[in-house]
Amino acid sequence: MASEEELFASVDALLEAEPQLPHPAERARLREAAGITQARLATALKTTTQSVKNWENGRSEPKSPRLEAYQRLLNGWAAKHPVHGTPATAPASPPAPRPEPASKTYPAPAPETPETEATAPAKAPVAPAPLKRPDARRAMPSRPSHATKAAEPAADPRFPHGPLAVLDSDGSAYGSAGLVLHCSATTIPELVEWTLKESGLGAAKLHRNGKDADPLIVLTAAAAVKLGLPEHLEGHEQRRSLRLPADHPVVKQVTKAKWSLTQRGFGPWARIYRPAQAGQRQCVQLAILSWDALDARSWPGVAEMEPADVARVLGTYALRVLTPRGSTAVSGLELMTALRPPTRAVQDHATGNWVPGHNPGSLGTEPVDPAPPEATGEHPVVVNSGWTGGFLDEEAYQWVRDVDLLTGEEATLPYAVGLDLNTAFLAAAARLTVGLSGPEHLVSPPFNPKVPGSWFVDLSHIEVDPRLPSPFTPSGIRPQGPAWYQTHTVAYAQELGYNVAPIEAYLRRETGAYLDPWHDRLKTAYVDTLADLGVTKDLTDQEFLSAMERHKQADPAMAAVLAAIKATIKGGVGKLRERPQGRHYQQGERWPALERPTWRPDIRAAVISKARVNMHRKMANMAKMTGLYPLAVLSDCVVYPTPGRSPLDFLPYSASGKPQPGGFRLGPTPGLAKLEGVQDLAWAVDLMEQGLNPARHIKGGDAVLDDGE
């Protein structure tokens, strides 16, 4: 038998051992429950945001003394934000081993518990037993063995079968990871009832003050017909409005069953709901594949996939971004609100009741009109005021160098190589301070680069090498006099060494990094999906270029997810200034988008201004380091005359082989570059002489310029 001294020595050894951290998914849950971003946590622990990401997805662990500080913080958060059913005094600790479920289910985000819940959580539905996936179904290739899979959060017990299902005509409802449920519904109302009461579908909120995601049912063409819907929208009026007429039998069925449709009616993305009862939402979203719910530009090839593969694509997107809520542009905008909910529960001191109150850092619940120069020409603040003072023109680059400025040395180079920046708008959104309140007009204010807003200032005196575009205009042409600019554009003029003297300005005094959580989530989604396609951060530049050549063929399903993530970023930024739709619109009328707090053209301008300035800074640094000047720029694509067909032939590297900071660098993360295409220099010069932009065609086709609308 062991002596007392031996036992005490063993216990002391345990006490002196390194602290045991919670499971990675629990670390992320605790941080999000506390309302802290990864970037803010990294600052507090004197480390990088990427290190925090690695700790929360299980790729690495902190070392002392950071380990002890992190453990102390997690214990404090665990006491404040216990999981459902856990006493508030319980410290954060590693979760007990959980038995494997009998059937594989889709991992939905872990539920988050606010400090005070106004309503009790919904009782988990009794879900039907999953069926085995039929062997006859053709599946997309599985993920390649070299894929780097991020740690997935534990399934929410309220939504055991994941966020969505794809319903086929035989009643098979395909979820993620091979899950198949049986649905016997023969009408849309029956489908809605089955989804809410039996399916076990849905997803937990992304923020403790937000709302759970409504379950999504995707209908194949055959399933739509079985449920009484047309395979395709027929007739001029239906195609124009993209919805069923109010007298269609299915719409009447929905109404008769006392369900309601949102204002957009029964279209490709239909929402069917009843008013919330006891604080619980009753809403199901439908997406109809044969009605072009999944646009081929954003979801390439997905509409033609087998139902199980559609479920895999959409399920992965739902896990990494959010459950789709319409087009990728709509989803991009909805993600901003999901991560920065407008309200939180606050206690009314008079009654003691918990009521909705403003959530700090959000855009609130009420729309804010822009300043006249930030609006569009048809906006009521412009039309009603008779504004003639000009408008903000912060757009992406569309510039081609004058052919006469090509030097003899450049003309001898054989190739034109296009570089494309990964998700340039997303990179610009990182740590971007934007206005959270309405604009305030000032006359002759001193310029402050830390205050977001619009400045009327003369930058026409600033000299820029004519072989580079002007950093102040999207056309790259030097401005001719005073004009309106976003803060980042004016700050860059100051960075170049010039004095700026604003004539007037519209500024926002309440500010914050509104887009930080949006940036963090989409960056992780983008990087993880590229890793699934074999493009990882540990590759050399040559290996990166080789991996990018074949990444779309590695797994078409994951390639479609990647395309959707990129479309979500650009479309979300564009939705911040959505223009009026419909031929009956009259100038000066308000249009529906103006009633959203997220109709914020000033935030859109801030993102695009910063992205354009970032591009110009890299081009200027490239000229200093290599003596090379661009031939053309289109948004985030730049074309250079080069001695070889590879970016490795002209990008700047140090003697040790490391990329030089400040210029373009290859890599898979937002803001780094990849090869867009290669052509002969003579081809590019010929386009330039015709007044065409080589950057639009360098890939071998017609590049799509997303103008942010």
XYZ file of C-alpha atoms in Angstrom:
709
model
C 0.000 0.000 0.000
C 1.254 3.488 -0.871
C 2.440 5.626 2.013
C 0.854 8.950 2.934
C 3.994 10.740 1.710
C 3.749 9.057 -1.713
C 0.064 9.908 -2.044
C 0.642 13.555 -1.145
C 3.504 13.726 -3.646
C 1.214 12.369 -6.373
C -1.500 14.895 -5.504
C 1.008 17.754 -5.475
C 2.185 16.686 -8.930
C -1.383 16.903 -10.198
C -1.835 20.335 -8.661
C 1.365 21.570 -10.275
C 0.437 20.213 -13.704
C -0.540 22.558 -16.527
C -4.113 23.885 -16.343
C -6.629 21.876 -18.327
C -8.549 24.042 -20.763
C -12.132 23.367 -21.856
C -12.828 21.725 -25.200
C -12.061 24.115 -28.123
C -15.753 24.498 -28.999
C -16.505 25.458 -25.383
C -13.766 28.099 -25.479
C -15.434 29.710 -28.473
C -18.873 29.485 -26.831
C -17.677 31.208 -23.673
C -15.981 34.016 -25.594
C -19.055 34.636 -27.755
C -21.337 34.476 -24.714
C -19.233 37.248 -23.180
C -19.618 39.311 -26.377
C -15.868 39.463 -26.999
C -14.389 39.205 -30.506
C -11.345 37.072 -31.234
C -9.394 40.223 -32.070
C -10.207 41.804 -28.695
C -9.248 38.630 -26.824
C -5.975 38.493 -28.747
C -5.212 42.071 -27.679
C -5.933 41.274 -24.022
C -3.659 38.217 -24.078
C -0.938 39.998 -26.092
C -1.122 37.531 -28.965
C -2.492 37.379 -32.517
C -6.054 36.839 -33.684
C -4.908 33.778 -35.629
C -3.559 32.235 -32.396
C -6.957 32.671 -30.758
C -8.607 31.058 -33.789
C -6.190 28.132 -33.512
C -7.002 27.674 -29.813
C -10.728 27.643 -30.591
C -10.542 25.139 -33.425
C -8.119 22.784 -31.698
C -5.117 23.377 -33.944
C -2.826 24.606 -31.151
C -2.725 25.324 -27.405
C -1.412 28.391 -25.543
C 1.855 28.191 -23.622
C 2.734 29.597 -20.191
C 2.230 32.255 -18.940
C -0.530 32.902 -21.483
C -2.026 29.477 -20.701
C -2.742 30.376 -17.059
C -4.209 33.750 -17.987
C -6.465 32.155 -20.605
C -7.587 29.485 -18.111
C -8.465 32.152 -15.538
C -10.479 34.098 -18.100
C -12.388 31.007 -19.265
C -13.202 30.050 -15.671
C -14.608 33.521 -15.080
C -16.727 33.370 -18.213
C -17.931 29.858 -17.359
C -19.248 31.104 -14.030
C -21.192 33.878 -15.777
C -22.356 31.924 -18.830
C -23.041 28.280 -17.918
C -24.470 25.870 -20.433
C -28.195 25.083 -20.177
C -28.943 23.305 -16.921
C -25.530 23.956 -15.351
C -25.334 25.909 -12.058
C -23.949 29.400 -12.468
C -21.092 28.663 -10.071
C -19.715 25.770 -12.085
C -16.228 26.505 -13.423
C -15.206 25.828 -16.991
C -13.878 22.312 -17.242
C -13.285 19.723 -19.921
C -16.597 18.136 -20.968
C -17.202 14.545 -20.061
C -16.903 12.037 -22.885
C -20.158 11.767 -24.837
C -21.356 8.518 -26.399
C -21.502 8.433 -30.171
C -25.063 8.860 -31.456
C -26.659 5.968 -33.253
C -26.987 8.015 -36.425
C -24.624 10.639 -37.715
C -26.129 14.107 -37.533
C -25.015 17.466 -38.815
C -23.000 19.505 -36.289
C -24.873 22.728 -35.635
C -23.357 25.650 -33.702
C -23.433 25.209 -29.936
C -26.253 27.098 -28.189
C -25.353 30.307 -26.401
C -27.001 31.361 -23.185
C -27.535 35.075 -22.563
C -27.115 36.308 -19.024
C -30.868 36.836 -18.872
C -33.371 35.101 -21.120
C -36.696 36.830 -21.604
C -38.310 33.558 -22.675
C -37.769 29.884 -21.974
C -36.018 27.828 -24.655
C -38.219 25.856 -26.997
C -38.673 22.191 -26.298
C -36.718 20.096 -28.756
C -39.002 18.507 -31.347
C -39.396 14.783 -31.492
C -37.319 14.047 -34.560
C -37.974 11.093 -36.834
C -35.345 8.421 -37.015
C -32.871 9.019 -39.816
C -32.860 6.636 -42.731
C -29.806 5.147 -44.361
C -28.785 7.019 -47.469
C -29.827 5.049 -50.569
C -26.877 3.590 -52.439
C -28.437 4.602 -55.752
C -27.777 8.277 -55.044
C -24.666 9.622 -56.733
C -22.463 11.550 -54.328
C -19.800 14.119 -54.968
C -16.236 13.060 -54.211
C -15.465 13.138 -50.508
C -13.040 15.652 -49.120
C -9.441 14.966 -50.079
C -7.311 13.328 -47.414
C -5.056 16.388 -47.161
C -7.948 18.673 -46.212
C -7.557 20.594 -42.978
C -10.881 20.312 -41.191
C -11.694 22.892 -38.536
C -13.040 21.642 -35.231
C -16.832 21.543 -35.392
C -19.009 22.659 -32.492
C -21.203 20.161 -30.710
C -24.703 19.612 -32.076
C -27.455 21.652 -30.445
C -29.874 19.184 -28.802
C -32.800 21.289 -30.005
C -31.721 20.806 -33.621
C -30.280 17.285 -33.771
C -30.530 17.011 -37.571
C -28.815 20.241 -38.531
C -29.961 23.470 -40.168
C -31.602 22.255 -43.367
C -32.744 19.417 -45.594
C -33.216 18.882 -49.318
C -36.586 17.232 -50.050
C -37.048 14.959 -53.039
C -40.307 13.656 -54.484
C -40.068 10.255 -52.774
C -40.229 11.883 -49.347
C -36.506 11.593 -48.668
C -35.227 14.690 -46.891
C -31.449 14.797 -47.247
C -29.530 16.459 -44.463
C -25.798 16.800 -44.067
C -23.192 14.069 -43.579
C -25.386 11.400 -45.196
C -28.411 11.908 -42.946
C -31.778 11.104 -44.586
C -35.171 11.726 -42.957
C -38.562 10.629 -44.221
C -41.215 13.278 -44.835
C -44.745 12.182 -45.722
C -46.098 15.681 -46.390
C -48.129 16.099 -49.572
C -48.980 19.806 -49.212
C -46.993 22.888 -48.265
C -48.872 23.371 -44.939
C -48.162 19.737 -44.029
C -44.491 20.266 -44.898
C -44.330 23.317 -42.638
C -45.930 21.409 -39.743
C -43.549 18.463 -40.225
C -40.526 20.763 -40.319
C -41.414 22.549 -37.090
C -42.702 19.580 -35.087
C -40.849 16.503 -36.315
C -37.795 17.241 -38.414
C -35.357 18.380 -35.726
C -34.017 21.035 -38.114
C -32.751 24.487 -37.239
C -29.606 26.222 -36.027
C -28.613 28.068 -32.872
C -28.140 31.828 -32.882
C -24.690 33.159 -33.727
C -24.760 35.753 -30.938
C -26.210 35.506 -27.453
C -28.549 38.430 -28.177
C -29.608 37.125 -31.572
C -32.227 34.668 -32.807
C -32.056 31.023 -33.750
C -32.045 30.372 -37.493
C -35.281 29.177 -39.029
C -35.135 25.690 -40.572
C -34.612 25.607 -44.338
C -36.263 23.092 -46.674
C -34.879 22.987 -50.215
C -37.261 21.527 -52.807
C -36.107 19.670 -55.881
C -38.143 20.215 -59.054
C -39.931 16.886 -58.562
C -40.714 17.652 -54.916
C -42.102 21.067 -55.863
C -44.471 19.491 -58.399
C -45.585 16.844 -55.877
C -46.491 19.615 -53.420
C -48.636 21.398 -56.013
C -46.117 23.984 -57.184
C -45.243 24.593 -60.834
C -41.871 23.213 -61.878
C -41.019 26.650 -63.239
C -42.608 30.051 -62.741
C -44.800 30.526 -65.791
C -46.266 33.610 -67.401
C -44.826 37.099 -67.805
C -46.106 38.431 -64.496
C -44.752 35.517 -62.450
C -41.325 35.747 -64.070
C -41.201 39.506 -63.590
C -42.215 39.462 -59.934
C -40.579 36.078 -59.154
C -43.533 34.917 -57.090
C -46.802 33.007 -57.365
C -49.960 35.079 -57.803
C -52.135 35.524 -54.712
C -54.884 33.322 -56.214
C -52.624 30.298 -56.791
C -54.012 27.147 -55.068
C -50.873 26.672 -52.946
C -51.010 30.260 -51.678
C -54.674 29.698 -50.803
C -53.733 26.463 -48.972
C -51.180 28.349 -46.886
C -53.661 31.087 -46.019
C -56.451 28.619 -45.208
C -54.155 26.793 -42.792
C -53.637 30.151 -41.004
C -50.034 30.548 -42.092
C -48.705 33.791 -43.547
C -46.183 34.746 -46.217
C -43.758 37.641 -45.940
C -44.098 40.629 -48.260
C -41.951 39.006 -50.917
C -44.673 36.355 -51.305
C -44.225 32.802 -52.536
C -41.084 33.024 -54.638
C -37.801 31.132 -54.971
C -37.087 31.897 -51.289
C -40.409 31.786 -49.434
C -40.844 32.324 -45.696
C -43.979 30.831 -44.135
C -44.762 31.834 -40.557
C -47.243 32.416 -37.763
C -46.866 35.101 -35.082
C -44.505 34.022 -32.311
C -46.132 32.275 -29.357
C -44.587 32.468 -25.874
C -41.626 34.194 -27.467
C -40.921 31.298 -29.823
C -40.722 31.804 -33.583
C -42.810 29.641 -35.912
C -41.195 30.074 -39.299
C -39.955 27.820 -42.095
C -38.003 28.922 -45.140
C -38.342 27.200 -48.494
C -35.896 27.346 -51.396
C -37.069 25.994 -54.770
C -34.205 24.820 -56.964
C -36.078 24.874 -60.275
C -37.073 28.502 -59.634
C -33.406 29.527 -59.645
C -33.137 29.883 -55.881
C -29.429 29.077 -56.205
C -27.947 31.507 -58.720
C -25.352 29.752 -60.869
C -22.874 32.632 -60.456
C -22.883 32.309 -56.670
C -23.538 28.552 -56.429
C -21.861 27.123 -59.571
C -23.298 23.758 -60.523
C -25.188 23.213 -57.260
C -28.720 23.271 -58.731
C -27.774 20.320 -60.979
C -26.319 18.194 -58.174
C -28.047 15.229 -56.560
C -30.120 16.150 -53.462
C -27.576 14.679 -51.028
C -24.813 16.764 -52.589
C -26.930 19.935 -52.510
C -27.443 19.248 -48.803
C -23.706 18.874 -48.293
C -22.930 22.176 -50.011
C -25.642 24.187 -48.273
C -25.003 22.461 -44.945
C -21.321 23.336 -45.022
C -22.170 26.924 -45.892
C -24.708 27.029 -43.048
C -22.132 25.727 -40.569
C -19.394 28.129 -41.618
C -21.430 31.212 -42.546
C -25.139 30.935 -41.670
C -28.253 29.148 -42.886
C -28.929 30.688 -46.335
C -31.718 33.268 -46.217
C -32.011 34.147 -49.882
C -29.352 35.191 -52.345
C -25.755 35.257 -51.163
C -26.030 39.061 -51.058
C -29.017 38.812 -48.711
C -27.169 36.245 -46.602
C -24.131 38.526 -46.414
C -26.248 41.348 -45.055
C -28.195 39.071 -42.705
C -24.912 37.765 -41.301
C -23.975 41.295 -40.212
C -27.186 41.548 -38.194
C -26.898 37.991 -36.833
C -23.443 38.785 -35.448
C -24.380 42.296 -34.263
C -28.035 42.001 -33.135
C -29.737 45.396 -32.807
C -31.177 44.723 -29.335
C -30.357 42.958 -26.098
C -32.317 42.272 -22.923
C -32.141 45.187 -20.457
C -33.964 45.618 -17.169
C -36.587 48.318 -16.869
C -35.765 49.962 -13.524
C -39.349 51.132 -13.115
C -41.019 47.735 -13.486
C -38.152 45.293 -13.018
C -39.099 43.603 -16.286
C -36.625 42.642 -18.977
C -37.274 44.504 -22.191
C -35.433 44.925 -25.521
C -32.819 47.671 -25.418
C -30.111 48.955 -27.757
C -27.189 46.581 -28.217
C -23.951 48.646 -28.104
C -21.874 48.331 -31.267
C -24.892 47.524 -33.443
C -26.765 49.720 -35.924
C -29.898 49.643 -33.771
C -33.464 49.101 -34.912
C -34.183 52.374 -36.723
C -32.837 53.334 -40.166
C -30.634 56.406 -40.414
C -30.746 58.616 -43.492
C -27.369 59.320 -45.096
C -25.843 62.716 -45.671
C -26.833 64.090 -49.114
C -23.401 63.448 -50.707
C -23.486 59.829 -49.466
C -26.894 59.099 -50.976
C -27.859 58.236 -54.532
C -29.476 60.729 -56.906
C -32.968 59.278 -56.464
C -32.875 59.286 -52.632
C -35.446 61.497 -50.849
C -32.737 63.415 -48.929
C -31.360 64.507 -52.316
C -34.606 65.075 -54.196
C -36.445 66.808 -51.343
C -33.545 69.091 -50.455
C -32.572 69.993 -54.015
C -28.989 68.956 -53.260
C -26.522 69.910 -55.997
C -23.280 69.683 -54.064
C -21.955 66.477 -55.627
C -21.713 62.903 -54.442
C -19.239 60.525 -52.913
C -17.606 58.452 -55.664
C -15.886 55.682 -53.721
C -15.887 52.743 -56.131
C -13.462 50.004 -57.117
C -10.772 50.691 -59.704
C -11.450 50.547 -63.445
C -8.221 51.933 -64.870
C -6.029 51.325 -67.929
C -2.645 52.972 -68.396
C -2.146 55.192 -71.439
C -0.373 53.074 -74.072
C 1.955 55.995 -74.831
C 3.386 55.657 -71.306
C 4.738 52.150 -71.980
C 8.530 52.274 -71.947
C 10.778 50.535 -74.474
C 12.010 48.217 -71.738
C 8.439 47.243 -70.824
C 7.601 46.614 -74.488
C 10.348 43.968 -74.670
C 8.796 41.893 -71.881
C 6.958 38.868 -73.306
C 4.038 38.385 -70.913
C 1.199 40.090 -69.079
C 0.361 38.450 -65.744
C -2.754 39.189 -63.721
C -2.762 39.057 -59.915
C -6.031 38.900 -58.012
C -6.363 39.814 -54.347
C -8.290 37.291 -52.277
C -11.566 38.784 -51.015
C -10.232 42.346 -51.100
C -13.422 43.799 -49.611
C -13.223 41.366 -46.695
C -9.595 42.286 -46.054
C -10.606 45.954 -46.038
C -13.343 45.261 -43.464
C -10.797 44.091 -40.885
C -10.516 46.528 -37.963
C -12.463 49.099 -39.968
C -13.949 51.882 -37.853
C -17.301 53.015 -39.228
C -20.035 55.362 -38.094
C -22.840 53.970 -35.952
C -24.904 57.150 -35.725
C -26.330 59.727 -38.098
C -24.193 62.303 -39.949
C -23.313 65.689 -38.474
C -22.508 68.605 -40.804
C -19.402 70.690 -40.112
C -17.827 73.623 -41.983
C -14.010 73.855 -42.374
C -13.314 71.074 -39.866
C -9.723 69.962 -39.182
C -9.129 66.584 -40.766
C -9.080 63.663 -38.344
C -8.203 60.274 -39.876
C -9.874 58.487 -36.953
C -13.342 59.960 -37.556
C -15.410 58.167 -40.225
C -17.377 60.320 -42.590
C -17.392 62.223 -45.883
C -15.062 65.172 -46.502
C -15.306 67.845 -49.196
C -11.678 68.590 -50.010
C -9.451 69.512 -52.960
C -6.919 66.773 -53.774
C -6.292 67.835 -57.359
C -2.862 69.296 -56.530
C -1.383 65.931 -55.506
C 1.150 64.593 -57.986
C 1.108 60.871 -58.755
C 3.322 58.985 -61.200
C 1.246 58.802 -64.422
C 2.162 55.120 -64.725
C 0.029 54.562 -61.624
C -3.676 55.334 -61.248
C -4.690 58.191 -59.003
C -5.580 56.773 -55.581
C -8.457 59.223 -55.247
C -10.766 58.228 -58.121
C -12.066 54.864 -59.349
C -11.179 55.837 -62.921
C -7.587 56.479 -61.842
C -7.779 59.953 -63.452
C -6.441 62.840 -61.390
C -9.272 64.834 -59.774
C -9.981 68.254 -61.293
C -11.085 70.143 -58.173
C -12.795 69.747 -54.791
C -14.827 66.564 -54.358
C -16.324 64.335 -51.669
C -14.099 61.591 -50.268
C -14.395 58.995 -47.526
C -12.037 59.273 -44.557
C -9.603 56.585 -45.763
C -9.074 58.306 -49.093
C -8.229 61.636 -47.461
C -6.022 59.909 -44.877
C -4.021 58.342 -47.711
C -3.361 61.780 -49.188
C -2.009 62.759 -45.788
C 0.041 59.544 -45.685
C 1.640 60.540 -49.001
C 2.878 63.726 -47.316
C 0.313 66.290 -48.471
C -1.629 68.730 -46.339
C -5.401 68.465 -46.583
C -7.830 71.256 -45.727
C -11.474 70.084 -45.803
C -14.020 72.686 -46.853
C -16.901 70.892 -45.160
C -17.709 67.413 -43.898
C -20.452 65.083 -42.723
C -19.034 63.113 -39.798
C -20.277 60.456 -37.409
C -19.289 60.827 -33.794
C -20.495 57.438 -32.559
C -18.162 54.877 -34.087
C -17.123 51.244 -33.816
C -15.682 48.260 -35.637
C -19.145 47.074 -36.691
C -17.864 44.623 -39.318
C -15.232 42.884 -37.157
C -17.300 39.770 -36.267
C -18.497 39.575 -39.891
C -14.904 39.721 -41.095
C -13.703 37.121 -38.596
C -16.409 34.584 -39.427
C -16.110 34.941 -43.190
C -12.311 34.897 -43.113
C -12.362 31.633 -41.169
C -14.956 30.200 -43.554
C -12.875 31.198 -46.584
C -9.567 29.870 -45.231
C -11.074 26.600 -43.966
C -12.859 25.931 -47.246
C -9.690 26.579 -49.241
C -7.907 24.175 -46.899
C -10.552 21.538 -47.679
C -9.550 22.008 -51.315
C -5.882 21.424 -50.545
C -4.807 25.084 -50.374
C -3.305 25.576 -46.929
C -1.213 28.261 -45.242
C 1.865 26.043 -44.880
C 2.468 25.734 -48.642
C 5.423 27.373 -50.324
C 4.578 29.964 -52.971
C 5.245 27.478 -55.764
C 3.103 24.845 -54.030
C 0.383 27.453 -53.511
C 0.287 28.300 -57.220
C 0.120 24.598 -58.119
C -2.643 23.938 -55.592
C -4.694 26.865 -56.895
C -4.492 25.480 -60.435
C -6.326 22.319 -59.421
C -8.331 23.297 -56.330
C -11.694 23.512 -58.118
C -11.314 19.980 -59.441
C -10.354 18.570 -56.030
C -13.947 18.678 -54.760
C -16.680 20.415 -56.805
C -18.962 20.626 -53.781
C -16.412 22.500 -51.662
C -15.479 24.631 -54.678
C -19.136 25.699 -54.820
C -19.050 26.568 -51.109
C -15.965 28.705 -51.729
C -17.688 30.542 -54.586
C -20.717 31.174 -52.373
C -18.538 32.573 -49.576
C -16.865 34.990 -51.999
C -20.262 36.045 -53.389
C -21.525 36.553 -49.832
C -18.712 39.013 -49.137
C -19.140 41.134 -52.260
C -22.916 40.933 -52.253
C -23.163 41.813 -48.571
C -21.113 44.970 -49.089
C -23.219 45.831 -52.137
C -26.479 45.449 -50.206
C -25.398 48.272 -47.923
C -26.453 50.584 -50.774
C -29.226 48.662 -52.515
C -30.844 50.701 -55.280
C -34.622 50.833 -55.933
C -36.110 47.942 -57.896
C -39.048 47.846 -60.277
C -40.140 49.862 -63.289
C -42.851 51.704 -61.343
C -40.407 53.424 -58.999
C -40.552 57.243 -59.012
C -37.514 59.352 -58.130
C -37.753 60.773 -54.616
C -39.906 57.934 -53.263
C -38.615 55.789 -50.449
C -37.957 52.170 -51.412
C -38.119 49.144 -49.073
C -34.347 48.846 -48.547
C -34.287 52.303 -46.934
C -36.296 50.993 -43.995
C -33.436 48.720 -42.863
C -30.829 49.966 -40.367
C -28.310 48.202 -42.626
C -28.961 50.552 -45.573
C -25.680 52.332 -44.982
C -23.931 53.667 -48.099
C -21.319 55.306 -45.872
C -20.169 51.907 -44.572
C -20.035 50.554 -48.116
C -17.952 53.576 -49.142
C -15.573 52.990 -46.230
C -14.943 49.379 -47.262
C -14.368 50.217 -50.929
C -12.229 53.275 -50.158
C -9.956 51.249 -47.897
C -9.743 48.420 -50.463
C -8.778 50.853 -53.249
C -6.201 52.604 -51.058
C -4.733 49.224 -50.085
C -4.404 48.334 -53.768
C -2.687 51.629 -54.620
C -0.270 51.297 -51.688
C 0.794 47.846 -52.886
C 1.247 49.065 -56.472
C 3.342 52.027 -55.295
C 5.515 49.755 -53.161
C 5.910 47.333 -56.063
C 7.175 50.166 -58.244
C 9.752 51.124 -55.611
C 10.942 47.541 -55.071
C 10.860 46.164 -58.618
C 10.533 49.118 -61.013
C 7.392 47.500 -62.481
C 4.219 49.474 -63.095
C 0.745 48.043 -63.783
C -0.887 48.001 -67.189
C -4.433 47.949 -65.840
C -6.508 47.457 -62.709
C -10.063 46.166 -62.393
C -11.349 46.123 -58.822
C -9.051 43.612 -57.082
C -7.197 42.404 -60.213
C -3.980 44.063 -61.424
C -2.042 43.232 -64.607
C 1.750 43.623 -64.904
C 4.157 43.308 -67.840
C 6.517 40.501 -66.830
C 9.566 38.545 -67.981
C 7.945 35.171 -67.213
C 4.582 33.419 -66.977
C 4.657 33.041 -63.180
C 4.219 35.620 -60.413
C 7.448 34.202 -59.000
C 9.249 35.834 -61.945
C 8.505 39.388 -60.809
C 7.242 39.524 -57.211
C 9.824 40.923 -54.760
C 11.666 38.440 -52.529
C 14.544 38.973 -50.104
C 17.913 37.275 -50.475
C 16.686 34.576 -48.070
C 13.709 33.854 -50.331
C 11.035 35.463 -48.146
C 8.420 37.789 -49.696
C 9.172 41.468 -49.227
C 6.579 43.230 -47.052
C 4.491 46.001 -48.556
C 4.023 44.618 -52.060
C 1.856 41.856 -53.448
C 2.347 38.507 -51.720
C 0.993 35.092 -52.647
C -1.141 33.174 -50.186
C -4.602 31.818 -49.300
C -5.752 34.454 -46.801
C -7.793 37.613 -47.490
C -5.680 40.438 -48.908
C -2.971 38.152 -50.292
C -2.720 37.456 -54.017
C -3.236 34.565 -56.388
C -2.632 34.154 -60.108
C -5.589 35.404 -62.143
C -4.261 34.636 -65.623
C -1.412 34.924 -68.137
C -1.424 36.270 -71.710
C 1.107 37.589 -74.199
C 2.015 41.230 -73.672
C 1.057 41.971 -77.285
C -2.463 40.756 -76.490
C -2.722 43.160 -73.544
C -1.348 46.123 -75.516
C -3.835 45.463 -78.314
C -6.737 45.655 -75.823
C -5.316 48.835 -74.307
C -5.153 50.476 -77.735
C -8.834 49.619 -78.221
C -9.691 51.267 -74.906
C -10.440 47.904 -73.254
C -9.227 46.710 -69.877
C -6.862 43.687 -69.988
C -7.682 42.905 -66.343
C -11.249 42.085 -67.398
C -10.097 39.429 -69.868
C -6.749 38.190 -68.474
C -8.369 35.028 -67.123
C -9.382 34.013 -70.627
C -12.963 35.217 -70.420
C -14.906 38.254 -69.273
C -14.221 39.020 -65.644
C -17.256 39.964 -63.590
C -16.814 43.312 -61.887
C -19.021 43.422 -58.816
C -19.637 47.119 -58.398
C -21.041 46.679 -54.932
C -24.675 47.022 -55.854
